[in-house]
């Protein structure tokens, strides 16, 4: 016979549902007796109430609702109110930890800032008696740190599982970054197919403690592959930057990858290709770019000029109030520099006229402005 389903309307007969052995059964909130699934009919439930609890058959549904809450508190299964409440508290703890991780702030802010701020809001808006309920949410420094680590491990497991299930193999993009402490960080992104869609995820982020040779990079990635049982044979593409340690034919990273995966296709990162191609410009554009860099240095290297330029931008209602430096270290920074100067060319011309500097002749020259606009569009497309 098909199993009967519980209806919330059965509460008016004094019955709630309870799961036992994969079967939903009716349970009386008065005597806590459990009836078989076949008895989950209004007529049978009404008969139980009239026969066993005749003095309560005239009670309203709110009475049985209070009894139902008491019964649920006494349960030890997943339908218990205490267990459900505890699950919500743990879920809230994880959600706050995720919020902290996404903000890329110190994990200590959960206890010192978020919890403190939440208590202030609850105290002012809802009432002092509800503040104590927030103390049950675990947001200590160690707890938030552990939550973030657990979520990161879970994300890594999902990515690795998706890579293993990919039918068409996977491709990696390997690069290095150096922070302010001069620590070299190895970053590896992986691209694979999942549910007929191409996904790109961060696979590995690890600090290179000693040297950064191609062999060192390969050993770190090879150990990660072995630890997570990833097959080099499924690698179909490898993208790297233009560093010699990456592209060396004998000892570079690409050479070590081809030794274990001969059929892999090596690709040079398009960002580096654009950065290299931007260095080879026609003489007229190169001279224009040099003048642009000198203009920026004229303003940025002087505190007085920077202050005056900021005042001019504020008076004219500009979207920006400063120019950007050009550095060879950052890829495509020339695009940002030329774009910002093109946007603030009128404000800069006002400053140069007040200073009576020779640079004003460039900004008054229509041909120079055309070259500046061309450089701006050239680098914008490459970004």
XYZ file of C-alpha atoms in Angstrom:
383
model
C 0.000 0.000 0.000
C 1.259 3.530 -0.712
C 2.605 5.407 2.291
C 0.420 8.170 3.638
C 1.846 11.664 4.040
C 1.454 13.877 7.057
C -0.722 16.977 6.755
C -0.131 19.944 9.119
C -3.920 20.062 9.581
C -3.625 16.857 11.639
C -2.331 18.977 14.515
C -5.911 19.906 15.394
C -6.408 16.236 16.269
C -3.311 16.359 18.486
C -0.878 14.608 16.115
C 2.500 15.551 14.732
C 4.797 13.548 12.441
C 7.836 11.497 13.391
C 10.192 9.595 11.113
C 11.034 6.022 12.048
C 12.848 3.561 9.804
C 12.376 5.758 6.780
C 8.608 5.886 7.356
C 6.555 8.890 8.474
C 4.274 8.043 11.416
C 1.702 10.076 13.396
C 2.561 10.770 17.047
C 0.100 11.973 19.659
C 1.306 15.069 21.516
C -0.771 14.171 24.601
C 0.239 10.575 25.321
C 3.242 10.575 22.891
C 1.962 7.318 21.408
C 3.025 6.542 17.846
C 0.445 5.060 15.504
C 1.109 3.119 12.287
C 1.212 4.897 8.951
C -2.142 3.390 7.991
C -3.766 5.341 10.840
C -2.818 8.661 9.302
C -6.416 9.443 8.380
C -8.526 12.220 9.923
C -11.234 9.792 11.046
C -8.771 7.470 12.800
C -6.901 10.349 14.407
C -10.170 11.860 15.617
C -11.181 8.457 17.065
C -7.920 8.276 19.031
C -8.509 11.746 20.445
C -12.148 11.033 21.402
C -11.406 7.603 22.876
C -8.198 8.263 24.815
C -8.313 12.018 25.470
C -11.975 12.923 25.535
C -11.394 15.800 27.930
C -9.176 17.519 25.376
C -11.238 17.133 22.218
C -12.670 20.623 22.648
C -9.258 22.264 22.937
C -8.162 24.661 20.171
C -5.143 24.087 17.933
C -2.906 26.473 19.884
C -3.086 24.096 22.862
C -1.847 21.168 20.788
C 0.820 23.464 19.258
C 2.300 24.097 22.728
C 2.302 20.379 23.467
C 3.933 19.697 20.092
C 6.816 22.072 20.897
C 7.420 20.266 24.198
C 7.470 16.912 22.447
C 9.959 18.145 19.837
C 12.274 19.439 22.552
C 12.396 15.979 24.103
C 13.317 14.245 20.867
C 16.898 13.248 20.094
C 16.548 12.810 16.308
C 17.016 15.423 13.588
C 13.492 16.785 14.137
C 14.444 18.018 17.606
C 14.057 21.757 18.092
C 17.316 21.909 20.029
C 19.150 20.177 17.203
C 17.567 22.411 14.573
C 18.420 25.485 16.607
C 22.005 24.282 17.014
C 22.269 23.683 13.278
C 21.156 27.252 12.560
C 23.731 28.601 15.013
C 26.540 26.646 13.335
C 25.297 27.782 9.926
C 25.392 31.406 11.073
C 28.955 30.918 12.283
C 30.028 29.585 8.890
C 28.259 32.414 7.058
C 30.073 35.047 9.103
C 33.398 33.264 8.534
C 32.674 33.231 4.788
C 31.920 36.953 4.915
C 35.264 37.604 6.616
C 37.112 35.463 4.068
C 35.504 37.268 1.124
C 36.425 40.651 2.575
C 40.078 39.490 2.770
C 40.386 40.983 6.234
C 41.922 39.521 9.379
C 39.854 36.692 10.818
C 39.980 38.401 14.238
C 37.467 41.012 13.042
C 34.600 38.519 13.510
C 34.927 38.529 17.286
C 36.182 42.074 17.790
C 34.056 43.974 15.244
C 31.197 41.915 13.801
C 30.025 40.381 17.080
C 30.429 43.645 18.962
C 28.549 45.553 16.276
C 25.778 42.947 16.155
C 25.243 43.201 19.899
C 25.011 46.984 19.676
C 22.411 46.770 16.911
C 20.340 44.159 18.742
C 20.507 46.083 22.004
C 19.397 49.356 20.394
C 16.814 48.015 17.955
C 15.318 44.867 19.535
C 16.154 44.948 23.227
C 18.696 44.021 25.878
C 17.051 40.649 26.567
C 17.936 39.382 23.078
C 21.643 40.235 23.236
C 22.474 37.112 25.239
C 21.259 34.938 22.350
C 24.186 36.102 20.221
C 26.631 34.623 22.731
C 25.631 31.147 21.534
C 27.091 31.847 18.058
C 30.734 30.618 18.045
C 32.817 33.448 16.556
C 36.052 33.257 18.488
C 39.310 33.872 16.625
C 40.265 30.199 16.589
C 36.773 29.131 15.505
C 36.622 31.563 12.579
C 40.109 30.541 11.490
C 39.090 26.883 11.600
C 35.884 27.603 9.663
C 37.810 29.377 6.888
C 40.308 26.532 6.653
C 37.497 23.964 6.474
C 35.743 25.887 3.702
C 38.984 26.288 1.742
C 39.657 22.554 1.984
C 36.101 21.820 0.871
C 36.451 24.146 -2.132
C 39.765 22.527 -3.072
C 38.171 19.079 -2.856
C 35.340 20.189 -5.130
C 37.791 21.599 -7.684
C 39.925 18.450 -7.663
C 36.822 16.266 -7.982
C 35.693 18.354 -10.953
C 39.117 18.049 -12.589
C 39.116 14.279 -12.188
C 35.626 14.051 -13.689
C 36.483 16.260 -16.664
C 36.101 14.290 -19.885
C 38.322 16.486 -22.057
C 41.307 16.881 -19.752
C 42.406 20.127 -18.179
C 44.754 23.063 -18.726
C 46.826 25.028 -16.232
C 48.142 28.566 -16.024
C 51.271 28.990 -13.927
C 52.617 32.315 -12.699
C 54.510 33.957 -9.878
C 53.847 37.064 -7.823
C 56.054 38.941 -5.382
C 54.588 40.777 -2.402
C 55.989 43.652 -0.373
C 58.026 41.230 1.743
C 59.775 39.958 -1.414
C 58.240 36.518 -0.945
C 57.618 34.693 -4.192
C 54.156 33.156 -4.381
C 53.371 30.424 -6.906
C 49.873 30.725 -8.372
C 48.368 27.941 -10.475
C 44.958 28.257 -12.137
C 43.244 25.291 -13.729
C 40.607 25.155 -16.465
C 38.344 22.157 -16.933
C 34.871 21.235 -18.152
C 31.992 20.564 -15.789
C 28.347 20.117 -16.784
C 29.148 21.146 -20.374
C 30.660 24.410 -19.145
C 34.263 25.565 -18.909
C 35.328 26.548 -15.392
C 38.497 28.319 -14.276
C 39.497 27.936 -10.625
C 42.512 28.626 -8.447
C 44.227 25.288 -7.960
C 47.321 26.112 -5.916
C 48.788 29.067 -4.067
C 52.047 28.274 -2.334
C 55.085 30.238 -1.256
C 58.429 29.316 -2.830
C 60.755 29.353 0.146
C 64.131 29.027 -1.601
C 64.891 29.405 -5.313
C 62.375 29.922 -8.095
C 63.922 27.828 -10.848
C 61.814 25.894 -13.306
C 62.620 22.667 -11.491
C 61.473 24.125 -8.164
C 58.150 25.227 -9.640
C 57.647 21.851 -11.284
C 58.456 19.933 -8.092
C 55.860 21.912 -6.116
C 53.203 21.268 -8.736
C 54.233 17.626 -9.199
C 53.965 16.940 -5.454
C 50.508 18.527 -5.458
C 49.444 16.323 -8.386
C 50.700 13.177 -6.661
C 49.071 14.098 -3.346
C 45.686 14.626 -4.999
C 46.061 11.790 -7.547
C 45.898 14.049 -10.610
C 47.133 12.579 -13.889
C 49.708 14.515 -15.905
C 48.511 12.585 -18.942
C 45.196 14.478 -18.898
C 47.005 17.818 -19.162
C 46.298 19.313 -22.599
C 47.557 22.889 -22.184
C 50.045 24.863 -20.109
C 50.243 28.656 -20.056
C 53.186 30.488 -18.486
C 54.728 33.933 -18.456
C 57.912 34.979 -20.203
C 60.344 34.335 -17.365
C 63.448 32.318 -18.360
C 62.737 29.844 -15.556
C 59.442 29.087 -17.271
C 60.425 28.960 -20.929
C 63.890 27.374 -20.747
C 64.204 24.612 -23.352
C 66.350 22.371 -21.124
C 65.767 23.346 -17.497
C 62.654 25.528 -17.669
C 59.277 24.633 -16.264
C 57.870 23.950 -19.710
C 60.647 21.433 -20.398
C 59.855 19.503 -17.203
C 56.147 19.477 -18.051
C 56.770 18.117 -21.548
C 58.941 15.384 -20.067
C 55.940 13.929 -18.208
C 53.267 15.023 -20.699
C 54.713 15.097 -24.243
C 51.407 15.988 -25.918
C 50.796 19.142 -23.917
C 50.393 22.414 -25.815
C 52.518 25.229 -24.416
C 51.076 28.728 -24.663
C 52.663 32.059 -23.831
C 50.440 34.201 -21.578
C 48.663 36.818 -23.709
C 49.159 39.488 -21.043
C 52.917 39.140 -21.373
C 52.663 39.068 -25.163
C 50.781 42.355 -25.077
C 53.284 43.840 -22.632
C 56.189 42.827 -24.886
C 54.510 44.058 -28.055
C 53.746 47.399 -26.401
C 57.477 47.988 -26.037
C 57.948 47.861 -29.801
C 56.227 51.039 -30.978
C 56.811 53.291 -33.985
C 59.118 56.244 -33.261
C 56.278 58.804 -33.318
C 54.195 56.828 -30.805
C 57.240 56.020 -28.660
C 58.167 59.684 -28.407
C 54.564 60.502 -27.486
C 54.644 57.878 -24.755
C 57.910 59.293 -23.391
C 56.374 62.765 -23.211
C 53.338 61.346 -21.397
C 55.556 59.704 -18.775
C 57.485 62.955 -18.287
C 54.233 64.868 -17.817
C 53.099 62.460 -15.157
C 56.476 62.680 -13.402
C 56.325 66.487 -13.531
C 53.107 66.438 -11.526
C 53.680 63.435 -9.265
C 57.258 64.190 -8.190
C 56.293 67.573 -6.784
C 54.041 67.808 -3.749
C 53.027 71.354 -4.716
C 52.130 70.380 -8.282
C 50.161 67.374 -7.054
C 48.229 69.555 -4.620
C 47.489 72.217 -7.244
C 46.438 69.593 -9.769
C 44.077 68.045 -7.210
C 42.481 71.456 -6.549
C 41.994 72.042 -10.273
C 40.327 68.635 -10.687
C 38.023 69.281 -7.751
C 37.050 72.738 -9.043
C 36.255 71.334 -12.493
C 34.293 68.398 -11.066
C 36.514 65.705 -12.554
C 35.993 62.006 -11.874
C 39.636 61.666 -10.760
C 41.997 63.942 -8.873
C 45.411 62.423 -9.600
C 47.503 60.893 -12.348
C 48.958 57.387 -12.264
C 52.603 56.406 -12.243
C 54.086 54.215 -14.950
C 56.310 51.340 -13.808
C 57.914 48.549 -15.787
C 57.178 46.069 -13.009
C 53.404 46.105 -13.405
C 52.068 44.671 -16.638
C 50.218 47.080 -18.902
C 50.553 49.983 -16.486
C 51.134 52.155 -19.518
C 47.514 51.564 -20.449
C 46.337 52.889 -17.085
C 48.726 55.838 -17.280
C 47.718 56.961 -20.772
C 44.030 56.408 -20.102
C 44.062 58.526 -16.921
C 46.075 61.299 -18.570
C 43.686 61.340 -21.546
C 40.747 61.698 -19.171
C 42.424 64.577 -17.291
C 44.125 66.262 -20.254
C 42.085 69.476 -19.892
C 42.816 69.756 -16.157
C 46.507 69.106 -16.792
C 46.565 71.780 -19.493
C 45.237 74.340 -16.992
C 48.079 73.502 -14.587
C 50.741 73.615 -17.302
C 49.521 77.006 -18.487
C 49.745 78.381 -14.960
C 53.281 76.982 -14.673
C 54.074 78.141 -18.225
C 55.712 74.781 -18.939
C 56.709 73.499 -22.376
C 54.441 70.469 -21.907
C 51.430 72.685 -22.576
C 52.459 72.860 -26.239
C 52.011 69.107 -26.497
C 48.503 69.174 -25.050
C 47.614 72.077 -27.347
C 48.843 70.128 -30.361
C 45.982 68.280 -32.081
C 48.319 65.651 -33.545
C 49.702 64.844 -30.086
C 46.178 64.424 -28.722
C 45.366 62.026 -31.578
C 48.433 59.917 -30.759
C 47.518 59.982 -27.076
C 44.002 58.769 -27.891
C 45.426 56.033 -30.128
C 47.771 54.824 -27.351
C 44.861 54.840 -24.924
C 42.713 52.702 -27.222
C 45.662 50.442 -28.035
C 46.315 49.584 -24.397
C 42.631 49.404 -23.478
C 42.096 46.665 -26.033
C 45.062 44.754 -24.691
C 43.831 44.971 -21.110
